[in-house]
């Protein structure tokens, strides 16, 4: 059974940093693309950063140069290092996996065969 469990969210001031973690289990990592998505209540879900099955990374324009996605296969963990956080980064952040070759960044969607974590809240105050 597939499990994705996020952690690391919290409240920070503008300019601060957070590192999100997503511990994954129940699947073969190399068979999936993986990524981070965010959603603000009342808004559209957005793909933030991801790692495609070929190992390439992808980012939404608004976080390029500030966020870094990485994975540690030995620890079965996907990370999102977020630096220079801004109030507009405030959202619920979800990790997701998708058997498709390319993760849905910035589209914000995964295939019906994909899986979502439960989310972790990030709040950035000015």
XYZ file of C-alpha atoms in Angstrom:
126
model
C 0.000 0.000 0.000
C 1.321 3.422 -0.979
C 1.895 5.980 1.755
C 3.144 9.551 1.513
C 3.606 11.493 4.747
C 4.636 15.146 4.681
C 6.209 17.127 7.490
C 8.171 20.320 8.021
C 5.510 22.948 7.509
C 5.118 25.859 9.881
C 4.977 29.609 10.256
C 7.881 31.848 9.297
C 8.482 35.481 8.550
C 9.144 36.796 5.090
C 12.678 35.898 4.012
C 12.774 32.794 6.184
C 13.329 29.168 5.226
C 11.632 25.827 5.700
C 12.400 22.325 4.532
C 9.504 20.027 3.754
C 9.942 16.264 3.845
C 7.784 13.528 2.359
C 8.474 9.987 3.476
C 7.227 7.532 0.888
C 6.611 3.801 0.987
C 4.827 1.014 -0.836
C 6.187 1.588 -4.324
C 9.370 1.528 -6.381
C 10.704 5.075 -6.508
C 12.165 4.742 -10.004
C 8.728 3.847 -11.382
C 7.248 7.231 -10.470
C 7.792 10.914 -10.959
C 7.486 12.860 -7.691
C 6.691 16.406 -6.782
C 5.360 19.108 -4.527
C 2.099 20.942 -5.079
C 0.388 23.735 -3.182
C -3.155 24.880 -2.765
C -4.682 28.001 -1.316
C -8.291 27.664 -0.245
C -10.473 29.054 -3.003
C -7.673 28.964 -5.545
C -6.247 26.564 -8.060
C -3.776 23.871 -7.106
C -0.301 24.608 -8.443
C 2.612 22.324 -9.154
C 5.613 23.839 -7.380
C 8.585 21.559 -7.984
C 9.196 18.002 -9.064
C 11.538 15.286 -10.172
C 10.640 13.496 -13.379
C 11.302 9.810 -13.893
C 14.421 10.612 -15.930
C 15.817 12.525 -12.947
C 15.319 15.997 -14.351
C 13.827 18.642 -12.087
C 11.133 21.149 -12.878
C 9.904 24.273 -11.085
C 7.134 26.798 -11.418
C 8.623 30.156 -12.405
C 7.671 31.874 -9.147
C 9.957 29.649 -7.036
C 12.955 29.291 -9.323
C 16.117 30.283 -7.498
C 14.398 30.000 -4.100
C 13.149 26.408 -3.844
C 15.087 23.198 -4.397
C 13.546 19.751 -4.778
C 15.595 16.656 -4.033
C 15.187 13.033 -3.068
C 17.093 10.589 -0.937
C 16.218 7.115 -2.156
C 18.030 5.449 0.740
C 15.749 7.313 3.159
C 12.693 7.031 0.897
C 12.224 10.766 1.262
C 11.403 13.655 -1.044
C 12.459 17.120 0.120
C 11.575 20.691 -0.729
C 14.031 23.276 0.552
C 12.304 26.647 0.544
C 14.404 29.777 0.986
C 13.489 33.463 0.942
C 9.874 32.604 1.600
C 7.316 35.248 0.758
C 3.693 35.743 1.907
C 2.466 34.543 -1.485
C 4.049 31.156 -0.724
C 1.472 30.638 2.019
C -0.489 27.478 1.177
C -1.079 23.858 2.027
C 1.751 21.887 0.475
C 1.258 18.326 -0.757
C 3.662 15.779 -2.101
C 2.498 13.473 -4.856
C 3.732 10.672 -7.060
C 2.657 9.793 -10.572
C 3.522 6.829 -12.805
C 3.634 9.270 -15.714
C 7.125 10.165 -16.895
C 6.685 13.848 -16.089
C 5.188 15.249 -12.909
C 2.447 17.850 -13.285
C 4.476 21.003 -12.631
C 3.281 23.710 -12.969
C -0.049 22.322 -14.200
C -1.048 21.141 -10.717
C -2.449 17.789 -11.802
C -1.422 14.149 -11.605
C -2.894 11.156 -13.374
C -5.676 9.089 -11.782
C -3.038 6.454 -11.026
C -1.070 8.855 -8.851
C -1.120 9.347 -5.103
C -1.275 12.346 -2.762
C -0.010 12.952 0.733
C -2.161 14.561 3.406
C -0.508 17.976 3.229
C 1.440 20.296 5.499
C 0.628 23.973 6.035
C 3.150 26.702 5.281
C 2.358 30.216 6.475
C 4.596 33.191 5.702
C 3.966 36.511 7.402
C 5.230 39.861 6.179
